[in-house]
Coordinates of C-alpha atoms and ligand atoms in Angstrom, one line a residue:
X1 CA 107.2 22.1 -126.6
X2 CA 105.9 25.7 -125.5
X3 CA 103.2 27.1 -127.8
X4 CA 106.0 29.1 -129.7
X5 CA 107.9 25.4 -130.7
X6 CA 110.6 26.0 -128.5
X7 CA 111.9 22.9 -126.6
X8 CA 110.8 23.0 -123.0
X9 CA 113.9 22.6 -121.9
X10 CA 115.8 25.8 -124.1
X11 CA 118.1 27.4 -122.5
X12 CA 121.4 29.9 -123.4
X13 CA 124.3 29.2 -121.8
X14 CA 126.5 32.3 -120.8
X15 CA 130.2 32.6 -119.8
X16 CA 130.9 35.7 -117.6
X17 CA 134.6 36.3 -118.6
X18 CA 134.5 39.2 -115.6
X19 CA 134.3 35.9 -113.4
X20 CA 134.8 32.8 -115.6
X21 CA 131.5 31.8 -113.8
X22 CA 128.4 30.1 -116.2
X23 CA 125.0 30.8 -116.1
X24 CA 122.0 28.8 -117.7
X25 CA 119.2 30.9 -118.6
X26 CA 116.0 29.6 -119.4
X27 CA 114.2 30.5 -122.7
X28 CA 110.4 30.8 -122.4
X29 CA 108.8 32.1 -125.5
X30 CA 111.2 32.9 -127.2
X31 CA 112.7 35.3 -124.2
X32 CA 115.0 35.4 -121.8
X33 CA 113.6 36.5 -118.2
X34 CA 115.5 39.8 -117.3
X35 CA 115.7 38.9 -113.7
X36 CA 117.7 36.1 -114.5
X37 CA 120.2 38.1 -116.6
X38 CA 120.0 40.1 -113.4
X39 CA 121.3 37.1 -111.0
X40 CA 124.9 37.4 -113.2
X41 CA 127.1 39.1 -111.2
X42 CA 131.0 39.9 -110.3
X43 CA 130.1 39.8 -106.5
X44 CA 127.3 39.6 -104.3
X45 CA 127.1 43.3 -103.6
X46 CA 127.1 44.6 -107.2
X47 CA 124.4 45.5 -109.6
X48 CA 123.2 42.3 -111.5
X49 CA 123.6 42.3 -115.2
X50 CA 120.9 44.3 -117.0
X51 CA 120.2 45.1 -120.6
X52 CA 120.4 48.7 -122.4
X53 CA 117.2 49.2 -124.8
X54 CA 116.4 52.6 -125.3
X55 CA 113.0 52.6 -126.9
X56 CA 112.4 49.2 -126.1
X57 CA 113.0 47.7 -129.8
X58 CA 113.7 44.1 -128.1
X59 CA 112.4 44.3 -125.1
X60 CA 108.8 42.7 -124.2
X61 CA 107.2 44.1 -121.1
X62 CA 104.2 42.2 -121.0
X63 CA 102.4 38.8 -122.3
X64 CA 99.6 39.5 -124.4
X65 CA 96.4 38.0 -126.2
X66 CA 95.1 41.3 -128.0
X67 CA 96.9 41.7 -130.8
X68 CA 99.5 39.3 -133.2
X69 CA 102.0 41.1 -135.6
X70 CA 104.1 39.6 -138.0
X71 CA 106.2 42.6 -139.2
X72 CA 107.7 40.7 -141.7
X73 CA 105.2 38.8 -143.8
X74 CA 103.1 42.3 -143.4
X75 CA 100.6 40.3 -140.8
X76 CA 98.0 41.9 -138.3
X77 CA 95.0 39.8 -136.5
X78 CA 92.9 41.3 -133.7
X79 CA 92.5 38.3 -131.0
X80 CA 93.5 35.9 -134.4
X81 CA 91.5 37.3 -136.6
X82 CA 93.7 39.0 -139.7
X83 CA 92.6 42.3 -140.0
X84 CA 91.5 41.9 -144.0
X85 CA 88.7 39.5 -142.6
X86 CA 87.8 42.2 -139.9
X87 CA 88.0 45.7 -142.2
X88 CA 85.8 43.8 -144.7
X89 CA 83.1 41.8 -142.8
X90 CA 82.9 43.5 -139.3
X91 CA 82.3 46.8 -138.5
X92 CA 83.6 49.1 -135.5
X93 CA 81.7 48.4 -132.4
X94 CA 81.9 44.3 -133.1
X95 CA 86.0 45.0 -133.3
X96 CA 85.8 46.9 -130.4
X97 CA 83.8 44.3 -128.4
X98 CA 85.9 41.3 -129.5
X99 CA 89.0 43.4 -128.8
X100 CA 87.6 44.5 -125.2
X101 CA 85.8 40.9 -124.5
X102 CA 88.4 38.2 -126.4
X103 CA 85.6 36.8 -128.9
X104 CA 83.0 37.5 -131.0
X105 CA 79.7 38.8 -129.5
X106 CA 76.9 36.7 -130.4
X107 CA 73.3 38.5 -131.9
X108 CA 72.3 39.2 -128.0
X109 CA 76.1 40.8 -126.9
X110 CA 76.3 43.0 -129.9
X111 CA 72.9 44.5 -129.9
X112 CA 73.5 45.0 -125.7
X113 CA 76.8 46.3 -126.3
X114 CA 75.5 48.8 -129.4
X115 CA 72.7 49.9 -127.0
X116 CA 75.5 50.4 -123.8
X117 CA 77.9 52.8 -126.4
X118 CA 75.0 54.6 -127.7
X119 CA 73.3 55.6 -124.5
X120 CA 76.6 56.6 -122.8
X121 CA 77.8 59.4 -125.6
X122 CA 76.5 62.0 -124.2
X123 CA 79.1 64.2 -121.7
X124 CA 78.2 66.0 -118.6
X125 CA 77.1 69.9 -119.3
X126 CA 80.1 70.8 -117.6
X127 CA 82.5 69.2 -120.4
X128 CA 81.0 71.7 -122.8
X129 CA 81.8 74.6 -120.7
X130 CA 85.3 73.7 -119.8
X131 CA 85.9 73.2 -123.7
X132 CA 84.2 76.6 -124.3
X133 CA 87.1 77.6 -122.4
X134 CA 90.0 76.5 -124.8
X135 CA 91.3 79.2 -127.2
X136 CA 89.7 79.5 -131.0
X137 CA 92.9 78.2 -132.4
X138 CA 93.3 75.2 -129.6
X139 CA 94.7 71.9 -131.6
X140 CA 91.8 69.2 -131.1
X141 CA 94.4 66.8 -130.3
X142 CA 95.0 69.3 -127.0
X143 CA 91.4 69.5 -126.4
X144 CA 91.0 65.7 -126.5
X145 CA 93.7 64.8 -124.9
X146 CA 92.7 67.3 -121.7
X147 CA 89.2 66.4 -122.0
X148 CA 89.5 62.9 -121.6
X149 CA 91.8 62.9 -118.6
X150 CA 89.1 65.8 -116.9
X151 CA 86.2 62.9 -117.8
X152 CA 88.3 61.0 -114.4
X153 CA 87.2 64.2 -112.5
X154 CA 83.7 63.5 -113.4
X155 CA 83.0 59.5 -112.6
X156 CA 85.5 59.5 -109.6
X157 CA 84.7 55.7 -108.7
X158 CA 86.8 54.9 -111.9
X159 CA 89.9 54.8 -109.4
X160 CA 88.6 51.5 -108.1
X161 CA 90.1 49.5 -111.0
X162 CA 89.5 46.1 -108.8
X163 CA 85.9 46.1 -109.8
X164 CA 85.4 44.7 -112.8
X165 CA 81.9 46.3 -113.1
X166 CA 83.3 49.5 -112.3
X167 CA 86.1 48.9 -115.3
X168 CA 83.2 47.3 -117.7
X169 CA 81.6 50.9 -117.1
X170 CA 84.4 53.4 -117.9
X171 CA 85.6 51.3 -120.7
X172 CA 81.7 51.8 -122.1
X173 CA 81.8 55.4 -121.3
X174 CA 85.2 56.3 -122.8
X175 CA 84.7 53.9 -126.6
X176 CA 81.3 56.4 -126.4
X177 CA 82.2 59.3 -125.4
X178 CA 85.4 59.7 -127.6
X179 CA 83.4 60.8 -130.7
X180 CA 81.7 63.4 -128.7
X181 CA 84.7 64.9 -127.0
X182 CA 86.5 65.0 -131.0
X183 CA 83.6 66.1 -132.4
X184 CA 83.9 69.0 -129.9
X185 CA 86.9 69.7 -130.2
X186 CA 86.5 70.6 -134.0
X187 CA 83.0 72.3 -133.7
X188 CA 85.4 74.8 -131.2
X189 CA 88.3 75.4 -133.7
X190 CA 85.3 76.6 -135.8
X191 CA 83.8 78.1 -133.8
X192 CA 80.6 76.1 -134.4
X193 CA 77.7 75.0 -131.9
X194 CA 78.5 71.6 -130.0
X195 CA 75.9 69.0 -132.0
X196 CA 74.5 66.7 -129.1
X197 CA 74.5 62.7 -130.2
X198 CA 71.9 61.5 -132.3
X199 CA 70.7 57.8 -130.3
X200 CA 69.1 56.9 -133.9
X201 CA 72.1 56.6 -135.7
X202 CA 74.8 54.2 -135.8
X203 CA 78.4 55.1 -134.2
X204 CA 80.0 56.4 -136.7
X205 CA 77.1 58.2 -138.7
X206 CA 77.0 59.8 -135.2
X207 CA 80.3 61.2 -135.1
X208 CA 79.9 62.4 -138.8
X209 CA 76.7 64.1 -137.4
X210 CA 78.3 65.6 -134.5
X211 CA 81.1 66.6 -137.0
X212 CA 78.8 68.2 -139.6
X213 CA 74.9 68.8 -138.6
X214 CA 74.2 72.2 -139.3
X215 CA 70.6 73.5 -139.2
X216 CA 68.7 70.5 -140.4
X217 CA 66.6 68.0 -138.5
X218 CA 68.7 65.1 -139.0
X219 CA 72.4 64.4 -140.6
X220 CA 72.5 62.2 -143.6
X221 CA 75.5 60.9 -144.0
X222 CA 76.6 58.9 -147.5
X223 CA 76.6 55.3 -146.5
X224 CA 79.5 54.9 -148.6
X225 CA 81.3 57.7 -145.9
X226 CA 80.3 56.0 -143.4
X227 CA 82.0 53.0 -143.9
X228 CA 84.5 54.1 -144.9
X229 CA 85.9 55.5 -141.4
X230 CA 84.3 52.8 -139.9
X231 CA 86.7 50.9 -141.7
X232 CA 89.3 53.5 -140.8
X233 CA 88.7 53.2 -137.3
X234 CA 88.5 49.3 -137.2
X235 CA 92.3 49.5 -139.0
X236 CA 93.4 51.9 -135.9
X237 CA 91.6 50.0 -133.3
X238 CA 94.8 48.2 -132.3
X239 CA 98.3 47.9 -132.6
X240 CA 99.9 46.0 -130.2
X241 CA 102.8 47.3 -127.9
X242 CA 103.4 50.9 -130.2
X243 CA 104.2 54.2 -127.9
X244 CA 101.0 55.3 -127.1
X245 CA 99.5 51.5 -126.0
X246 CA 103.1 51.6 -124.1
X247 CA 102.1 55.2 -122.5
X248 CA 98.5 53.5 -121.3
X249 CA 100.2 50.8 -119.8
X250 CA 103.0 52.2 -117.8
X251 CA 100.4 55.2 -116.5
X252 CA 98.3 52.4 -116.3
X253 CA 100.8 50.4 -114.0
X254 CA 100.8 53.0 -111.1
X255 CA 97.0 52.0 -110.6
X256 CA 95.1 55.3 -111.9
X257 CA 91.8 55.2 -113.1
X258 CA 91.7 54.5 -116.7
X259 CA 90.9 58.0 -118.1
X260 CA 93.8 59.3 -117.3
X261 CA 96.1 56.6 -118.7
X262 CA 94.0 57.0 -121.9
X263 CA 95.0 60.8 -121.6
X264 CA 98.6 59.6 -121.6
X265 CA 97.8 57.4 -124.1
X266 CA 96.3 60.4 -126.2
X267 CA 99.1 62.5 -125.4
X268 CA 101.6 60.1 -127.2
X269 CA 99.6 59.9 -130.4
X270 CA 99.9 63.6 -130.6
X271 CA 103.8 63.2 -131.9
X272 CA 105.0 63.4 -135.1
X273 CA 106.4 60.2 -134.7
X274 CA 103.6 58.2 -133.5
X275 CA 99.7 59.4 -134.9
X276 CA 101.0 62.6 -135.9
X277 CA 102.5 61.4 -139.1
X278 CA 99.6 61.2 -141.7
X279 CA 99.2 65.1 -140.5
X280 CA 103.2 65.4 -141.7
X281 CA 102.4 63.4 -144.5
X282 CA 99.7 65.9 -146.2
X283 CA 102.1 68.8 -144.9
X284 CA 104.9 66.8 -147.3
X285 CA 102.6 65.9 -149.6
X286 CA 101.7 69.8 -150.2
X287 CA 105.3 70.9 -150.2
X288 CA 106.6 68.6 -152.9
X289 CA 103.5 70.5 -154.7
X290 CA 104.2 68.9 -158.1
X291 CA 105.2 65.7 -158.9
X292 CA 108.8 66.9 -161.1
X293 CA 109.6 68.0 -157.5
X294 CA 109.5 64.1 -156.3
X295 CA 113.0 63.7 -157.5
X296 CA 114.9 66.7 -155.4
X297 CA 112.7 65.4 -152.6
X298 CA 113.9 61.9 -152.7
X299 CA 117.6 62.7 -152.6
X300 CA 117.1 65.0 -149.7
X301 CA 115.6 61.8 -147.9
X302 CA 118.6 60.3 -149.0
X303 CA 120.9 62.8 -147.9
X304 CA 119.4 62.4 -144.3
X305 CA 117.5 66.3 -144.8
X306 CA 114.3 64.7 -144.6
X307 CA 112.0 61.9 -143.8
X308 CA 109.5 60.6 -145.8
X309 CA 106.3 60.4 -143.7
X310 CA 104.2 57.6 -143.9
X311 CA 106.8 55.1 -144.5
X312 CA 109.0 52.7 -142.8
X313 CA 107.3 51.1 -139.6
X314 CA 109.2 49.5 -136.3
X315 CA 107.5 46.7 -136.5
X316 CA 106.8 46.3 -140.8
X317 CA 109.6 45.0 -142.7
X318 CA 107.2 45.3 -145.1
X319 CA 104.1 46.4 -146.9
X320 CA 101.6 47.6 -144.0
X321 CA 98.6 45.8 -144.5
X322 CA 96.5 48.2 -143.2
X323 CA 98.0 50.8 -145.6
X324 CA 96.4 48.2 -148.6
X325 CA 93.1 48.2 -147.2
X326 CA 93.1 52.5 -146.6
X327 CA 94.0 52.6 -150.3
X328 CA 91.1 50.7 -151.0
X329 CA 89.1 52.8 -148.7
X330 CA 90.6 55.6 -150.5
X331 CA 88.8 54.8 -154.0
X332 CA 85.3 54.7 -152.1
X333 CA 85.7 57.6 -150.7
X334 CA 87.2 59.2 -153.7
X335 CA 84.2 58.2 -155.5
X336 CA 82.2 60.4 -153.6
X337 CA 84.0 63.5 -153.0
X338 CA 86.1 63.4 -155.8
X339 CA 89.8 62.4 -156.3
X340 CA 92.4 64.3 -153.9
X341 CA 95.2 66.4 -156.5
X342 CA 97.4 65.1 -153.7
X343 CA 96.9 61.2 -154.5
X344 CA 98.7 61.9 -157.5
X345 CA 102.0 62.7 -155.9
X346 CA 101.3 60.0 -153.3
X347 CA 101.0 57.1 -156.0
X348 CA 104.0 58.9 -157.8
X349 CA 106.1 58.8 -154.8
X350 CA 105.3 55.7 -153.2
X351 CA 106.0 54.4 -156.6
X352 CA 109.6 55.8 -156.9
X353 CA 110.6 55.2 -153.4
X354 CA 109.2 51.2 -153.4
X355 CA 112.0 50.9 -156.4
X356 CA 115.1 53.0 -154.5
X357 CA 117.6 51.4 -153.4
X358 CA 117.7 53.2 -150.1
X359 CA 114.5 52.1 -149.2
X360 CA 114.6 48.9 -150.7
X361 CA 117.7 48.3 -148.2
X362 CA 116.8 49.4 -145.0
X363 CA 112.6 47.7 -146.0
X364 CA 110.5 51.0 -146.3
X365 CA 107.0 50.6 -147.3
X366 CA 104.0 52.4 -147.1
X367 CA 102.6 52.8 -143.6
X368 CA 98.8 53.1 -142.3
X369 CA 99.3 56.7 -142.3
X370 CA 100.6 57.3 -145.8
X371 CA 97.3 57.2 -147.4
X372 CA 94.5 57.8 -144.5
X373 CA 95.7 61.6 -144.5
X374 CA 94.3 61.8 -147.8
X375 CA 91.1 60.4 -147.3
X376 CA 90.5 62.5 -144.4
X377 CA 91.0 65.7 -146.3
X378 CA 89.1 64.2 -148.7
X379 CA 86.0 64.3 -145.7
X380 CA 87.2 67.9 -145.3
X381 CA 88.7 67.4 -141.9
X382 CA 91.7 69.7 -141.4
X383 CA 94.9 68.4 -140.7
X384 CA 95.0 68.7 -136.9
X385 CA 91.6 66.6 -136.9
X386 CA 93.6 63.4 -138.1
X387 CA 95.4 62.4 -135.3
X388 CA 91.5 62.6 -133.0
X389 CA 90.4 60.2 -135.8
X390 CA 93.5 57.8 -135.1
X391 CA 92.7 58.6 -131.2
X392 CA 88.9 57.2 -131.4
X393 CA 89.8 54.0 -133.5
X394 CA 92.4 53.5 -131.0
X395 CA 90.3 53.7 -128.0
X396 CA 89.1 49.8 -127.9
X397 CA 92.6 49.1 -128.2
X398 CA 94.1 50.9 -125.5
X399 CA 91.1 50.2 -123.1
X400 CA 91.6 46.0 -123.9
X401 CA 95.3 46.4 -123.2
X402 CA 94.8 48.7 -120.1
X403 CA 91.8 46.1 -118.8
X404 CA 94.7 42.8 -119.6
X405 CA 97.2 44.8 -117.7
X406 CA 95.1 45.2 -114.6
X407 CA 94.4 41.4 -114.3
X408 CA 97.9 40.3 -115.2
X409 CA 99.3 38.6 -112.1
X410 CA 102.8 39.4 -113.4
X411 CA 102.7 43.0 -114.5
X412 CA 104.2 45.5 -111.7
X413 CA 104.3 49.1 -112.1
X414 CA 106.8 50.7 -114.8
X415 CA 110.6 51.4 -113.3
X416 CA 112.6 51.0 -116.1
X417 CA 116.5 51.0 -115.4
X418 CA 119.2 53.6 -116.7
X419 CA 122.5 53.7 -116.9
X420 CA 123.8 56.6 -114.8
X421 CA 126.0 58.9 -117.2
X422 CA 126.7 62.1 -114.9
X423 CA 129.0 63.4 -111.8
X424 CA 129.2 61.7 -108.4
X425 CA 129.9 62.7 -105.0
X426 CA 130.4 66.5 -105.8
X427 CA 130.4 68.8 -102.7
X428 CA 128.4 71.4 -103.0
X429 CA 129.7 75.2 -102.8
X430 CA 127.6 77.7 -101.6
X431 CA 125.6 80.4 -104.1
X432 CA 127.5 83.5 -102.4
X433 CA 131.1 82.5 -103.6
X434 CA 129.7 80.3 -107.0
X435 CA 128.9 83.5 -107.8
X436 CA 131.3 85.9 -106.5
Ligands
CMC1 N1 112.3 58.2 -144.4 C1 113.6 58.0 -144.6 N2 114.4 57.2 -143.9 C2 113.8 56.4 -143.0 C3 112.4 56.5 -142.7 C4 111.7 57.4 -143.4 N3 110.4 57.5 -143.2 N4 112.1 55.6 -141.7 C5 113.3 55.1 -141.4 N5 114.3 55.5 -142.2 C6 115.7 55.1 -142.2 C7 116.4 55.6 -141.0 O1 117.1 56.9 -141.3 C8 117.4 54.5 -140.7 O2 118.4 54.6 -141.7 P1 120.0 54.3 -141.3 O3 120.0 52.8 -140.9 O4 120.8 54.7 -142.5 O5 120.3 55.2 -140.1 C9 116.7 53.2 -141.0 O6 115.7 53.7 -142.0 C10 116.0 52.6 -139.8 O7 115.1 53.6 -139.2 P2 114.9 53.8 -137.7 O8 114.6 55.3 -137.5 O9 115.9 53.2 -136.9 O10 113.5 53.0 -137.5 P3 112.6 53.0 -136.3 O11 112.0 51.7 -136.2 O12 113.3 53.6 -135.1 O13 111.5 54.1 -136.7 C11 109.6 55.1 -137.6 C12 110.2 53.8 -137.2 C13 108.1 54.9 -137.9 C14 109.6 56.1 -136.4 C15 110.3 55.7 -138.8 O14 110.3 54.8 -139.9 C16 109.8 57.0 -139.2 O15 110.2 58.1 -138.7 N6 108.8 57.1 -140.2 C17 108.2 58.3 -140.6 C18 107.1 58.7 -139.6 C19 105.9 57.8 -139.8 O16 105.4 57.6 -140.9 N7 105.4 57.3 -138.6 C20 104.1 56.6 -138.6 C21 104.3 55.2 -138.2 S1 102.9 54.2 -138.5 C22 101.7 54.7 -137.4 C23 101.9 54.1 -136.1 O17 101.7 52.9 -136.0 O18 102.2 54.9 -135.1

């Protein structure tokens, strides 16, 4: 039996009606190898069999020991251990260590790997002036994502990805450096000074100090705050193969240092789709403007006009459980800044659309980013700052993947197939009488 429960000896068997010919093709975890759908073919000299899977939906392009979903009983562990467990009894940098390192730091790991973050979040001086030169109104997201890829510019002996002190190093660098570079970012958009780390205080009460400090000596930061974006982060720290973990993996493929696949990695959180959508889901939230509007709103979902943000997931079939633990989160933080007028027409909505048909049918539940927009107006973060927030919970993630794709014997650089739709074998006609 293979670790899955499949018989060892599981096979398909296929009849090529183009031929009449049968192939055997092994099953090995549950998949079939596509170079062995490749070997059917009509002759010799044709193009084996391939598959068409635009956006990859069935399609796994690596083996992996980071992180285990089960979409459909809502289930999400971090190198096995289930997320709840994690958001309630860990905190950030111990989920970022077991999700870099496989395991569980012991007393002596953590407090080296606490010290290693902390003394590597400060940036060169020369970050600063290159992100004094974005425009007032620059998106963060922009900023980050261009500031992280310049960091390869900076440590050039990143490139030797073979070293696994060198890749020990960057990964250190980028999990500390990522608050400083957001925190930046937003400081720029309002036109604030850039707050230098604070060594004395803990990761995240860092980033809310580098967020926040204005003219006093040191930021204090309500404990109950604090934890709760820890808690935020440790929810965002991975998610398996989703589009931006794909992005760091096939930039990642080609051999570049590991800055800039983050970048690319950063640059596919910015969409809508992807990290983008608890930003669309305040903008939605703020339309609908009153709940009697929920109704109108619902049937233009229906009616294919709009989307509701924040729910329905790829991989979910149903309830996200991260989006249960952020509305947890959500009453903590509530309780200190006071409730959100916007929660209202969330609960209201989430409430009417877990009873419609329509999204009862096609399994449409809350995602991680229906609520966490809320809380992070709630911290007075504008909009554009969400997606940075997703971006530095992520970072562990993307850096464990990226370090388990550079040792994987079987991983090759990214060439997907296509299926060639256009002309062939036009001649070409000169400019002169095209345009005659
Ligand atoms: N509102 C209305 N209808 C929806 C929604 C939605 N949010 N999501 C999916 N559907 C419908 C879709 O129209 C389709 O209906 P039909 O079968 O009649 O054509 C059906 O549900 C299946 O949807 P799909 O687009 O094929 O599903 P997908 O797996 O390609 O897309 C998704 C997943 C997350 C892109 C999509 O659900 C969506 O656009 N949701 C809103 C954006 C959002 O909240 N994104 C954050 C995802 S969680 C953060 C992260 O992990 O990145």
């Amino acid at each position: 039996m293979t670790d899955n429960g499949t018989p060892d000896s599981a096979s398909l068997t296929v009849r090529d009606n183009r031929t009449g010919q049968e192939y055997d093709l092994p099953i090995t975890d549950g998949t079939l190898r596509a170079g062995d759908i490749g070997k059917i073919k009509v002759s010799e000299e044709e193009p084996g069999l391939a598959v068409y899977d635009p956006g990859f939906t069935n399609t796994a392009a690596c083996r992996s020991a980071v992180t285990f979903i089960d979409g459909d009983k809502g289930i999400l562990e971090y190198r096995g251990y289930p997320i709840e467990q994690l958001a309630e009894k860990s905190c950030f940098l111990e989920v970022a260590y077991l999700l870099i390192h496989g395991e569980l730091p012991s007393k002596q790991q953590y407090d080296a790997w606490v010290h290693e973050i902390t003394y590597h979040t400060f940036v060169h001086e020369n970050v600063k002036n290159f992100m004094h030169g974005f425009r007032y109104d620059s998106h963060p997201m922009g900023m980050l994502m261009a500031s992280v890829g310049a960091l390869s510019t900076f440590y050039p002996d990143a490139g030797n990805i073979k070293d696994p002190a060198v890749r020990h190093l960057q990964i250190v660098r980028m999990i500390a450096k990522m608050p400083t570079l957001g925190a930046w970012a937003f400081r720029h958009a309002q036109g604030k000074p850039y707050v230098y780390p604070d060594n004395d205080l803990s990761y995240t009460a860092n980033f809310l100090s580098m967020l926040f400090k204005m003219s006093e000596q040191k930021f204090d930061a309500d404990e109950r705050l604090v934890r709760a974006l820890d808690v935020l982060f440790i929810l965002h720290a991975d998610h398996e193969q989703n589009c931006s973990t794909n992005a760091v993996r096939s930039v990642g493929s080609s051999q570049v240092d590991p800055y800039s696949a983050v970048a690319a990695g950063v640059a596919a959180l910015f969409g809508p789709l992807h990290g983008g959508a608890n930003e669309a889901v305040l903008k939605m939230l703020r339309r609908i403007g009153k709940k009697e509007e929920i109704p109108a709103f619902i049937e233009g979902v229906k009616n294919g006009n709009e989307r509701l943000m924040g729910f329905g997931h790829r991989v979910y079939k149903n309830y996200d459980p991260r989006a249960k633990i952020i509305k947890q989160a959500a009453d903590d933080v509530f309780e200190v800044t006071g409730v959100n007028p916007l929660l209202e027409i969330a609960l209201e909505l989430e409430k009417i659309a877990l009873e419609d048909e329509y999204f009862v049918k096609r399994k449409l539940y809350p995602n991680v980013d229906f609520y966490s927009g809320l809380i992070y107006e709630a911290f007075q973060f504008p909009p554009e700052m969400f997606t940075v927030l997703f971006a530095i919970g992520r970072a562990p993630g993307w850096l464990a993947q990226w370090l388990e794709l550079v040792q994987d014997p079987d991983q090759k650089i990214a060439r997907p197939k296509q299926i060639y739709t256009g002309d062939r074998e036009l001649t070409f006609t000169d400019s002169a009488e095209r345009w005659a």
